[in-house]
Amino acid sequence: MTPELSPEQTPLSLSPDLLESVRGIAATEHLLVAMDFDGTMSPLVDHAADARALPRSAAAFAALTELPRTTTALISGRALDSLRAVAFPPEKTLLVGSHGAEVWMGPGSAKLELDDDRRELLAGVRRELEGIVEAAPGTLLEDKPAAVVLHTRLAADDVAVDAVAAARAVLQQRPGVFLKSGNRVLEASVVHASKGEGVAFLRQASGATATVFAGDDTTDEDALANLLPGDLGVKVGLDFTQAQFRIEAPAHVAELLEALLRERKRALGV
């Protein structure tokens, strides 16, 4: 159970303006709480399979899921199977994976299926990236249902830069291939999607009257840019952002979620 905090115990790492915005949005009719996972709910790690949400963040997020007129969602660049394996999402949490290409709205949700042309295109993309990985020590590939991801976090900086440049050179002009850059990753997808589209879809599907979104990566800027007046966008980290507010690290995401939980319960009278 997430411990209740009195107002005077509110963590000082959240600015007064951010806390005021949390109080305001918590009173909306139907709240959507949509969170990125890696670098937001979970600290960034060298090996993707080792990522886990910080316990306080996971507890507050799960508690929000159980509140009336409140929908929680994870919006991740990970494929849905990978996201489930590390995030252990609450049963009612909606999931958007592969930067919006995969969506899970509950039992019976259809899986992403590629037609023959896109499957052939994806296989060709993988062959190109395999050749780059063979020549770039420390890089590796990750397969997703509609994409192949070049990971460079374990490579030396110069090797990583050269590998990404080589991948862009062979793929950026290829029709039907969409490139996305993230934290030491380059994703080549054969489906055009974005986290911004994911936020818009979740807003419509849930009937949300206001949305909270937090994320750390460059790909999260699509979601932050898609927020509406009255929504709350929070950047995790020090990179450039369009978000109204910034917090420094995943540890502060826990404080944000706990504050949101406290104010939402107060607004709902539960």
PDB file of C-alpha atoms in Angstrom:
ATOM      1  CA  MET A   1       0.000   0.000   0.000  1.00  0.00           C
ATOM      2  CA  THR A   2       1.290   3.465  -0.876  1.00  0.00           C
ATOM      3  CA  PRO A   3       1.723   5.526   2.306  1.00  0.00           C
ATOM      4  CA  GLU A   4      -0.421   8.654   2.553  1.00  0.00           C
ATOM      5  CA  LEU A   5       1.491  11.917   2.844  1.00  0.00           C
ATOM      6  CA  SER A   6       0.208  15.030   4.558  1.00  0.00           C
ATOM      7  CA  PRO A   7       0.618  18.319   2.609  1.00  0.00           C
ATOM      8  CA  GLU A   8       3.574  19.330   4.755  1.00  0.00           C
ATOM      9  CA  GLN A   9       5.272  16.018   3.947  1.00  0.00           C
ATOM     10  CA  THR A  10       4.976  16.559   0.190  1.00  0.00           C
ATOM     11  CA  PRO A  11       8.421  15.913  -1.357  1.00  0.00           C
ATOM     12  CA  LEU A  12      10.237  19.137  -2.148  1.00  0.00           C
ATOM     13  CA  SER A  13      11.700  17.803  -5.410  1.00  0.00           C
ATOM     14  CA  LEU A  14       8.344  18.502  -7.096  1.00  0.00           C
ATOM     15  CA  SER A  15       7.959  22.204  -7.754  1.00  0.00           C
ATOM     16  CA  PRO A  16       5.004  24.106  -6.273  1.00  0.00           C
ATOM     17  CA  ASP A  17       3.745  24.838  -9.800  1.00  0.00           C
ATOM     18  CA  LEU A  18       3.816  21.146 -10.709  1.00  0.00           C
ATOM     19  CA  LEU A  19       2.007  20.198  -7.499  1.00  0.00           C
ATOM     20  CA  GLU A  20      -0.625  22.835  -8.226  1.00  0.00           C
ATOM     21  CA  SER A  21      -1.139  21.380 -11.710  1.00  0.00           C
ATOM     22  CA  VAL A  22      -1.438  17.902 -10.220  1.00  0.00           C
ATOM     23  CA  ARG A  23      -4.133  19.144  -7.855  1.00  0.00           C
ATOM     24  CA  GLY A  24      -6.024  20.743 -10.721  1.00  0.00           C
ATOM     25  CA  ILE A  25      -5.949  17.818 -13.133  1.00  0.00           C
ATOM     26  CA  ALA A  26      -6.833  15.323 -10.385  1.00  0.00           C
ATOM     27  CA  ALA A  27     -10.305  16.864 -10.222  1.00  0.00           C
ATOM     28  CA  THR A  28     -11.172  16.101 -13.866  1.00  0.00           C
ATOM     29  CA  GLU A  29     -14.172  13.913 -14.657  1.00  0.00           C
ATOM     30  CA  HIS A  30     -12.194  11.017 -16.191  1.00  0.00           C
ATOM     31  CA  LEU A  31      -8.416  10.948 -15.795  1.00  0.00           C
ATOM     32  CA  LEU A  32      -6.004   9.150 -18.119  1.00  0.00           C
ATOM     33  CA  VAL A  33      -2.584   8.467 -16.577  1.00  0.00           C
ATOM     34  CA  ALA A  34      -0.275   7.413 -19.417  1.00  0.00           C
ATOM     35  CA  MET A  35       3.367   6.686 -18.677  1.00  0.00           C
ATOM     36  CA  ASP A  36       6.449   5.787 -20.633  1.00  0.00           C
ATOM     37  CA  PHE A  37       8.303   2.853 -19.054  1.00  0.00           C
ATOM     38  CA  ASP A  38      12.079   2.799 -19.650  1.00  0.00           C
ATOM     39  CA  GLY A  39      13.711   5.855 -18.145  1.00  0.00           C
ATOM     40  CA  THR A  40      10.416   6.875 -16.539  1.00  0.00           C
ATOM     41  CA  MET A  41       8.799   4.122 -14.485  1.00  0.00           C
ATOM     42  CA  SER A  42      12.117   2.251 -14.615  1.00  0.00           C
ATOM     43  CA  PRO A  43      15.690   3.577 -14.565  1.00  0.00           C
ATOM     44  CA  LEU A  44      17.604   2.997 -17.788  1.00  0.00           C
ATOM     45  CA  VAL A  45      19.664  -0.204 -17.745  1.00  0.00           C
ATOM     46  CA  ASP A  46      22.279  -1.729 -20.045  1.00  0.00           C
ATOM     47  CA  HIS A  47      20.231  -4.867 -20.698  1.00  0.00           C
ATOM     48  CA  ALA A  48      16.588  -4.308 -21.616  1.00  0.00           C
ATOM     49  CA  ALA A  49      15.412  -7.486 -19.918  1.00  0.00           C
ATOM     50  CA  ASP A  50      16.699  -6.212 -16.551  1.00  0.00           C
ATOM     51  CA  ALA A  51      14.427  -3.143 -16.447  1.00  0.00           C
ATOM     52  CA  ARG A  52      11.906  -2.969 -13.615  1.00  0.00           C
ATOM     53  CA  ALA A  53       9.635  -0.206 -12.388  1.00  0.00           C
ATOM     54  CA  LEU A  54      10.746   1.399  -9.129  1.00  0.00           C
ATOM     55  CA  PRO A  55       8.619  -0.119  -6.337  1.00  0.00           C
ATOM     56  CA  ARG A  56       7.059   3.186  -5.255  1.00  0.00           C
ATOM     57  CA  SER A  57       6.145   4.056  -8.841  1.00  0.00           C
ATOM     58  CA  ALA A  58       4.641   0.615  -9.436  1.00  0.00           C
ATOM     59  CA  ALA A  59       2.606   0.790  -6.211  1.00  0.00           C
ATOM     60  CA  ALA A  60       1.194   4.262  -6.873  1.00  0.00           C
ATOM     61  CA  PHE A  61       0.447   3.424 -10.517  1.00  0.00           C
ATOM     62  CA  ALA A  62      -1.383   0.232  -9.492  1.00  0.00           C
ATOM     63  CA  ALA A  63      -3.403   2.144  -6.900  1.00  0.00           C
ATOM     64  CA  LEU A  64      -4.423   4.725  -9.516  1.00  0.00           C
ATOM     65  CA  THR A  65      -5.615   1.877 -11.738  1.00  0.00           C
ATOM     66  CA  GLU A  66      -8.183   0.862  -9.116  1.00  0.00           C
ATOM     67  CA  LEU A  67      -9.727   4.316  -8.675  1.00  0.00           C
ATOM     68  CA  PRO A  68     -13.111   5.195 -10.216  1.00  0.00           C
ATOM     69  CA  ARG A  69     -13.146   7.161 -13.482  1.00  0.00           C
ATOM     70  CA  THR A  70      -9.379   6.694 -13.799  1.00  0.00           C
ATOM     71  CA  THR A  71      -7.599   4.861 -16.630  1.00  0.00           C
ATOM     72  CA  THR A  72      -3.926   3.939 -16.573  1.00  0.00           C
ATOM     73  CA  ALA A  73      -1.807   3.122 -19.602  1.00  0.00           C
ATOM     74  CA  LEU A  74       1.791   2.382 -20.522  1.00  0.00           C
ATOM     75  CA  ILE A  75       3.050   3.800 -23.818  1.00  0.00           C
ATOM     76  CA  SER A  76       6.379   2.273 -24.755  1.00  0.00           C
ATOM     77  CA  GLY A  77       8.749   1.771 -27.621  1.00  0.00           C
ATOM     78  CA  ARG A  78       9.022  -1.836 -26.495  1.00  0.00           C
ATOM     79  CA  ALA A  79       7.047  -4.549 -28.207  1.00  0.00           C
ATOM     80  CA  LEU A  80       4.056  -5.561 -26.098  1.00  0.00           C
ATOM     81  CA  ASP A  81       5.527  -8.940 -25.126  1.00  0.00           C
ATOM     82  CA  SER A  82       8.726  -7.240 -23.929  1.00  0.00           C
ATOM     83  CA  LEU A  83       6.752  -4.578 -22.057  1.00  0.00           C
ATOM     84  CA  ARG A  84       4.668  -7.169 -20.216  1.00  0.00           C
ATOM     85  CA  ALA A  85       7.790  -9.153 -19.319  1.00  0.00           C
ATOM     86  CA  VAL A  86       9.419  -6.253 -17.472  1.00  0.00           C
ATOM     87  CA  ALA A  87       6.558  -3.976 -16.409  1.00  0.00           C
ATOM     88  CA  PHE A  88       4.126  -6.505 -14.901  1.00  0.00           C
ATOM     89  CA  PRO A  89       1.282  -4.068 -15.641  1.00  0.00           C
ATOM     90  CA  PRO A  90      -1.914  -4.124 -13.584  1.00  0.00           C
ATOM     91  CA  GLU A  91      -4.661  -6.151 -15.218  1.00  0.00           C
ATOM     92  CA  LYS A  92      -6.756  -3.088 -16.097  1.00  0.00           C
ATOM     93  CA  THR A  93      -3.857  -1.056 -17.519  1.00  0.00           C
ATOM     94  CA  LEU A  94      -4.041  -0.374 -21.248  1.00  0.00           C
ATOM     95  CA  LEU A  95      -0.879  -0.964 -23.261  1.00  0.00           C
ATOM     96  CA  VAL A  96       0.583   0.728 -26.326  1.00  0.00           C
ATOM     97  CA  GLY A  97       3.777  -0.849 -27.633  1.00  0.00           C
ATOM     98  CA  SER A  98       6.202  -0.409 -30.531  1.00  0.00           C
ATOM     99  CA  HIS A  99       5.717   3.382 -30.426  1.00  0.00           C
ATOM    100  CA  GLY A 100       2.014   3.011 -31.135  1.00  0.00           C
ATOM    101  CA  ALA A 101       2.088   0.198 -33.694  1.00  0.00           C
ATOM    102  CA  GLU A 102       0.762  -2.315 -31.134  1.00  0.00           C
ATOM    103  CA  VAL A 103      -2.244  -1.692 -28.896  1.00  0.00           C
ATOM    104  CA  TRP A 104      -3.790  -3.831 -26.162  1.00  0.00           C
ATOM    105  CA  MET A 105      -7.185  -2.691 -24.870  1.00  0.00           C
ATOM    106  CA  GLY A 106      -8.043  -5.859 -22.976  1.00  0.00           C
ATOM    107  CA  PRO A 107      -8.839  -9.513 -23.701  1.00  0.00           C
ATOM    108  CA  GLY A 108      -9.676 -10.051 -27.338  1.00  0.00           C
ATOM    109  CA  SER A 109      -7.484  -7.253 -28.664  1.00  0.00           C
ATOM    110  CA  ALA A 110      -6.174  -8.104 -32.115  1.00  0.00           C
ATOM    111  CA  LYS A 111      -2.449  -8.645 -32.597  1.00  0.00           C
ATOM    112  CA  LEU A 112      -0.497  -6.659 -35.145  1.00  0.00           C
ATOM    113  CA  GLU A 113      -0.243  -8.609 -38.400  1.00  0.00           C
ATOM    114  CA  LEU A 114       1.906  -7.596 -41.380  1.00  0.00           C
ATOM    115  CA  ASP A 115       0.972  -8.246 -44.971  1.00  0.00           C
ATOM    116  CA  ASP A 116       3.383 -10.114 -47.251  1.00  0.00           C
ATOM    117  CA  ASP A 117       4.957  -6.956 -48.674  1.00  0.00           C
ATOM    118  CA  ARG A 118       5.743  -5.537 -45.243  1.00  0.00           C
ATOM    119  CA  ARG A 119       7.095  -8.863 -43.992  1.00  0.00           C
ATOM    120  CA  GLU A 120       9.438  -8.967 -46.976  1.00  0.00           C
ATOM    121  CA  LEU A 121      10.475  -5.372 -46.416  1.00  0.00           C
ATOM    122  CA  LEU A 122      11.156  -6.032 -42.725  1.00  0.00           C
ATOM    123  CA  ALA A 123      13.296  -9.070 -43.585  1.00  0.00           C
ATOM    124  CA  GLY A 124      15.347  -6.892 -45.946  1.00  0.00           C
ATOM    125  CA  VAL A 125      15.815  -4.259 -43.245  1.00  0.00           C
ATOM    126  CA  ARG A 126      17.079  -6.908 -40.878  1.00  0.00           C
ATOM    127  CA  ARG A 127      19.610  -8.187 -43.389  1.00  0.00           C
ATOM    128  CA  GLU A 128      21.011  -4.681 -43.803  1.00  0.00           C
ATOM    129  CA  LEU A 129      21.285  -4.167 -40.041  1.00  0.00           C
ATOM    130  CA  GLU A 130      22.837  -7.598 -39.497  1.00  0.00           C
ATOM    131  CA  GLY A 131      25.757  -6.578 -41.706  1.00  0.00           C
ATOM    132  CA  ILE A 132      26.260  -3.396 -39.682  1.00  0.00           C
ATOM    133  CA  VAL A 133      26.158  -5.236 -36.349  1.00  0.00           C
ATOM    134  CA  GLU A 134      28.760  -7.734 -37.539  1.00  0.00           C
ATOM    135  CA  ALA A 135      31.185  -4.843 -38.110  1.00  0.00           C
ATOM    136  CA  ALA A 136      30.296  -2.881 -34.935  1.00  0.00           C
ATOM    137  CA  PRO A 137      31.343  -4.557 -31.660  1.00  0.00           C
ATOM    138  CA  GLY A 138      28.914  -4.029 -28.789  1.00  0.00           C
ATOM    139  CA  THR A 139      25.884  -3.394 -30.996  1.00  0.00           C
ATOM    140  CA  LEU A 140      22.971  -5.796 -31.218  1.00  0.00           C
ATOM    141  CA  LEU A 141      19.568  -6.175 -32.823  1.00  0.00           C
ATOM    142  CA  GLU A 142      16.120  -6.540 -31.290  1.00  0.00           C
ATOM    143  CA  ASP A 143      13.190  -7.862 -33.313  1.00  0.00           C
ATOM    144  CA  LYS A 144       9.702  -6.404 -32.911  1.00  0.00           C
ATOM    145  CA  PRO A 145       6.515  -7.384 -34.746  1.00  0.00           C
ATOM    146  CA  ALA A 146       6.911  -4.497 -37.201  1.00  0.00           C
ATOM    147  CA  ALA A 147      10.467  -3.285 -36.650  1.00  0.00           C
ATOM    148  CA  VAL A 148      14.104  -4.087 -36.058  1.00  0.00           C
ATOM    149  CA  VAL A 149      15.992  -2.059 -33.459  1.00  0.00           C
ATOM    150  CA  LEU A 150      19.722  -1.340 -33.485  1.00  0.00           C
ATOM    151  CA  HIS A 151      20.960  -1.073 -29.887  1.00  0.00           C
ATOM    152  CA  THR A 152      24.276   0.686 -29.260  1.00  0.00           C
ATOM    153  CA  ARG A 153      24.313   1.187 -25.475  1.00  0.00           C
ATOM    154  CA  LEU A 154      27.054  -1.411 -24.963  1.00  0.00           C
ATOM    155  CA  ALA A 155      29.215  -0.114 -27.819  1.00  0.00           C
ATOM    156  CA  ALA A 156      32.004   2.472 -27.599  1.00  0.00           C
ATOM    157  CA  ASP A 157      30.765   5.949 -28.439  1.00  0.00           C
ATOM    158  CA  ASP A 158      32.569   6.165 -31.778  1.00  0.00           C
ATOM    159  CA  VAL A 159      31.387   2.700 -32.786  1.00  0.00           C
ATOM    160  CA  ALA A 160      27.809   3.630 -31.861  1.00  0.00           C
ATOM    161  CA  VAL A 161      27.907   6.824 -33.899  1.00  0.00           C
ATOM    162  CA  ASP A 162      29.328   5.033 -36.940  1.00  0.00           C
ATOM    163  CA  ALA A 163      26.810   2.191 -36.699  1.00  0.00           C
ATOM    164  CA  VAL A 164      23.824   4.547 -36.536  1.00  0.00           C
ATOM    165  CA  ALA A 165      25.193   6.625 -39.404  1.00  0.00           C
ATOM    166  CA  ALA A 166      25.654   3.507 -41.522  1.00  0.00           C
ATOM    167  CA  ALA A 167      22.119   2.327 -40.745  1.00  0.00           C
ATOM    168  CA  ARG A 168      20.657   5.699 -41.661  1.00  0.00           C
ATOM    169  CA  ALA A 169      22.629   5.797 -44.882  1.00  0.00           C
ATOM    170  CA  VAL A 170      21.139   2.533 -46.148  1.00  0.00           C
ATOM    171  CA  LEU A 171      17.609   2.857 -44.755  1.00  0.00           C
ATOM    172  CA  GLN A 172      16.503   6.478 -44.564  1.00  0.00           C
ATOM    173  CA  GLN A 173      15.531   6.726 -48.220  1.00  0.00           C
ATOM    174  CA  ARG A 174      13.960   3.285 -48.450  1.00  0.00           C
ATOM    175  CA  PRO A 175      10.211   3.565 -49.180  1.00  0.00           C
ATOM    176  CA  GLY A 176       8.030   2.173 -46.403  1.00  0.00           C
ATOM    177  CA  VAL A 177      10.758   2.267 -43.731  1.00  0.00           C
ATOM    178  CA  PHE A 178      10.365   4.701 -40.830  1.00  0.00           C
ATOM    179  CA  LEU A 179      13.334   5.504 -38.585  1.00  0.00           C
ATOM    180  CA  LYS A 180      13.113   6.589 -34.947  1.00  0.00           C
ATOM    181  CA  SER A 181      16.029   7.592 -32.723  1.00  0.00           C
ATOM    182  CA  GLY A 182      16.030   7.074 -28.972  1.00  0.00           C
ATOM    183  CA  ASN A 183      18.456   6.621 -26.085  1.00  0.00           C
ATOM    184  CA  ARG A 184      21.264   4.706 -27.830  1.00  0.00           C
ATOM    185  CA  VAL A 185      18.819   3.012 -30.198  1.00  0.00           C
ATOM    186  CA  LEU A 186      17.730   3.395 -33.800  1.00  0.00           C
ATOM    187  CA  GLU A 187      14.480   1.692 -34.757  1.00  0.00           C
ATOM    188  CA  ALA A 188      13.561   0.834 -38.326  1.00  0.00           C
ATOM    189  CA  SER A 189       9.834   0.128 -38.612  1.00  0.00           C
ATOM    190  CA  VAL A 190       7.639  -0.848 -41.540  1.00  0.00           C
ATOM    191  CA  VAL A 191       4.550   0.641 -39.824  1.00  0.00           C
ATOM    192  CA  HIS A 192       4.206   4.388 -39.336  1.00  0.00           C
ATOM    193  CA  ALA A 193       3.227   5.071 -35.720  1.00  0.00           C
ATOM    194  CA  SER A 194       4.065   7.422 -32.891  1.00  0.00           C
ATOM    195  CA  LYS A 195       3.463   7.832 -29.195  1.00  0.00           C
ATOM    196  CA  GLY A 196       1.508  10.960 -30.052  1.00  0.00           C
ATOM    197  CA  GLU A 197      -0.955   8.845 -32.004  1.00  0.00           C
ATOM    198  CA  GLY A 198      -0.980   6.425 -29.088  1.00  0.00           C
ATOM    199  CA  VAL A 199      -1.979   9.154 -26.632  1.00  0.00           C
ATOM    200  CA  ALA A 200      -4.714  10.392 -28.971  1.00  0.00           C
ATOM    201  CA  PHE A 201      -6.094   6.866 -29.372  1.00  0.00           C
ATOM    202  CA  LEU A 202      -6.099   6.217 -25.616  1.00  0.00           C
ATOM    203  CA  ARG A 203      -7.789   9.548 -24.921  1.00  0.00           C
ATOM    204  CA  GLN A 204     -10.604   8.716 -27.319  1.00  0.00           C
ATOM    205  CA  ALA A 205     -10.944   5.076 -26.282  1.00  0.00           C
ATOM    206  CA  SER A 206     -11.057   5.821 -22.553  1.00  0.00           C
ATOM    207  CA  GLY A 207     -13.244   8.916 -22.784  1.00  0.00           C
ATOM    208  CA  ALA A 208     -10.663  10.849 -20.775  1.00  0.00           C
ATOM    209  CA  THR A 209     -11.363  14.498 -20.032  1.00  0.00           C
ATOM    210  CA  ALA A 210      -7.711  15.128 -19.123  1.00  0.00           C
ATOM    211  CA  THR A 211      -4.422  13.273 -19.543  1.00  0.00           C
ATOM    212  CA  VAL A 212      -1.207  13.039 -17.563  1.00  0.00           C
ATOM    213  CA  PHE A 213       1.799  11.850 -19.553  1.00  0.00           C
ATOM    214  CA  ALA A 214       5.418  11.504 -18.441  1.00  0.00           C
ATOM    215  CA  GLY A 215       8.369  10.336 -20.524  1.00  0.00           C
ATOM    216  CA  ASP A 216      12.118  10.741 -20.875  1.00  0.00           C
ATOM    217  CA  ASP A 217      13.054   9.916 -24.470  1.00  0.00           C
ATOM    218  CA  THR A 218      13.028  11.890 -27.694  1.00  0.00           C
ATOM    219  CA  THR A 219      10.214   9.649 -28.941  1.00  0.00           C
ATOM    220  CA  ASP A 220       8.104  10.820 -25.987  1.00  0.00           C
ATOM    221  CA  GLU A 221       8.110  14.325 -27.434  1.00  0.00           C
ATOM    222  CA  ASP A 222       5.484  13.134 -29.931  1.00  0.00           C
ATOM    223  CA  ALA A 223       3.183  12.320 -27.021  1.00  0.00           C
ATOM    224  CA  LEU A 224       3.960  15.556 -25.184  1.00  0.00           C
ATOM    225  CA  ALA A 225       3.237  17.570 -28.327  1.00  0.00           C
ATOM    226  CA  ASN A 226      -0.132  15.813 -28.698  1.00  0.00           C
ATOM    227  CA  LEU A 227      -1.411  16.828 -25.266  1.00  0.00           C
ATOM    228  CA  LEU A 228      -4.365  19.214 -25.140  1.00  0.00           C
ATOM    229  CA  PRO A 229      -4.936  22.349 -23.074  1.00  0.00           C
ATOM    230  CA  GLY A 230      -5.702  21.185 -19.556  1.00  0.00           C
ATOM    231  CA  ASP A 231      -3.497  18.077 -19.878  1.00  0.00           C
ATOM    232  CA  LEU A 232      -0.272  17.659 -17.909  1.00  0.00           C
ATOM    233  CA  GLY A 233       3.018  16.765 -19.599  1.00  0.00           C
ATOM    234  CA  VAL A 234       6.173  15.979 -17.621  1.00  0.00           C
ATOM    235  CA  LYS A 235       9.679  15.462 -18.997  1.00  0.00           C
ATOM    236  CA  VAL A 236      11.957  13.104 -17.069  1.00  0.00           C
ATOM    237  CA  GLY A 237      15.578  14.211 -17.430  1.00  0.00           C
ATOM    238  CA  LEU A 238      17.454  17.223 -18.728  1.00  0.00           C
ATOM    239  CA  ASP A 239      17.070  16.929 -22.515  1.00  0.00           C
ATOM    240  CA  PHE A 240      15.139  19.474 -24.590  1.00  0.00           C
ATOM    241  CA  THR A 241      11.373  19.158 -24.211  1.00  0.00           C
ATOM    242  CA  GLN A 242       8.012  20.662 -25.080  1.00  0.00           C
ATOM    243  CA  ALA A 243       6.607  19.613 -21.705  1.00  0.00           C
ATOM    244  CA  GLN A 244       5.282  22.195 -19.251  1.00  0.00           C
ATOM    245  CA  PHE A 245       7.206  20.574 -16.395  1.00  0.00           C
ATOM    246  CA  ARG A 246      10.439  18.702 -15.839  1.00  0.00           C
ATOM    247  CA  ILE A 247      11.628  16.310 -13.151  1.00  0.00           C
ATOM    248  CA  GLU A 248      15.147  14.969 -12.957  1.00  0.00           C
ATOM    249  CA  ALA A 249      14.930  11.187 -12.690  1.00  0.00           C
ATOM    250  CA  PRO A 250      12.692   8.123 -12.343  1.00  0.00           C
ATOM    251  CA  ALA A 251      12.940   8.420  -8.559  1.00  0.00           C
ATOM    252  CA  HIS A 252      10.928  11.630  -8.844  1.00  0.00           C
ATOM    253  CA  VAL A 253       8.332   9.891 -11.019  1.00  0.00           C
ATOM    254  CA  ALA A 254       7.393   7.963  -7.886  1.00  0.00           C
ATOM    255  CA  GLU A 255       6.783  11.242  -6.087  1.00  0.00           C
ATOM    256  CA  LEU A 256       4.716  12.514  -9.014  1.00  0.00           C
ATOM    257  CA  LEU A 257       2.532   9.403  -9.061  1.00  0.00           C
ATOM    258  CA  GLU A 258       2.102   9.447  -5.289  1.00  0.00           C
ATOM    259  CA  ALA A 259       1.042  13.098  -5.406  1.00  0.00           C
ATOM    260  CA  LEU A 260      -1.378  12.342  -8.226  1.00  0.00           C
ATOM    261  CA  LEU A 261      -2.807   9.388  -6.306  1.00  0.00           C
ATOM    262  CA  ARG A 262      -3.261  11.465  -3.171  1.00  0.00           C
ATOM    263  CA  GLU A 263      -4.987  14.326  -5.016  1.00  0.00           C
ATOM    264  CA  ARG A 264      -7.146  12.027  -7.166  1.00  0.00           C
ATOM    265  CA  LYS A 265      -8.412  10.197  -4.074  1.00  0.00           C
ATOM    266  CA  ARG A 266      -9.167  13.520  -2.443  1.00  0.00           C
ATOM    267  CA  ALA A 267     -11.057  14.754  -5.519  1.00  0.00           C
ATOM    268  CA  LEU A 268     -13.062  11.534  -5.733  1.00  0.00           C
ATOM    269  CA  GLY A 269     -13.737  11.421  -2.006  1.00  0.00           C
ATOM    270  CA  VAL A 270     -12.375   7.906  -1.626  1.00  0.00           C
TER     271      VAL A 270
END
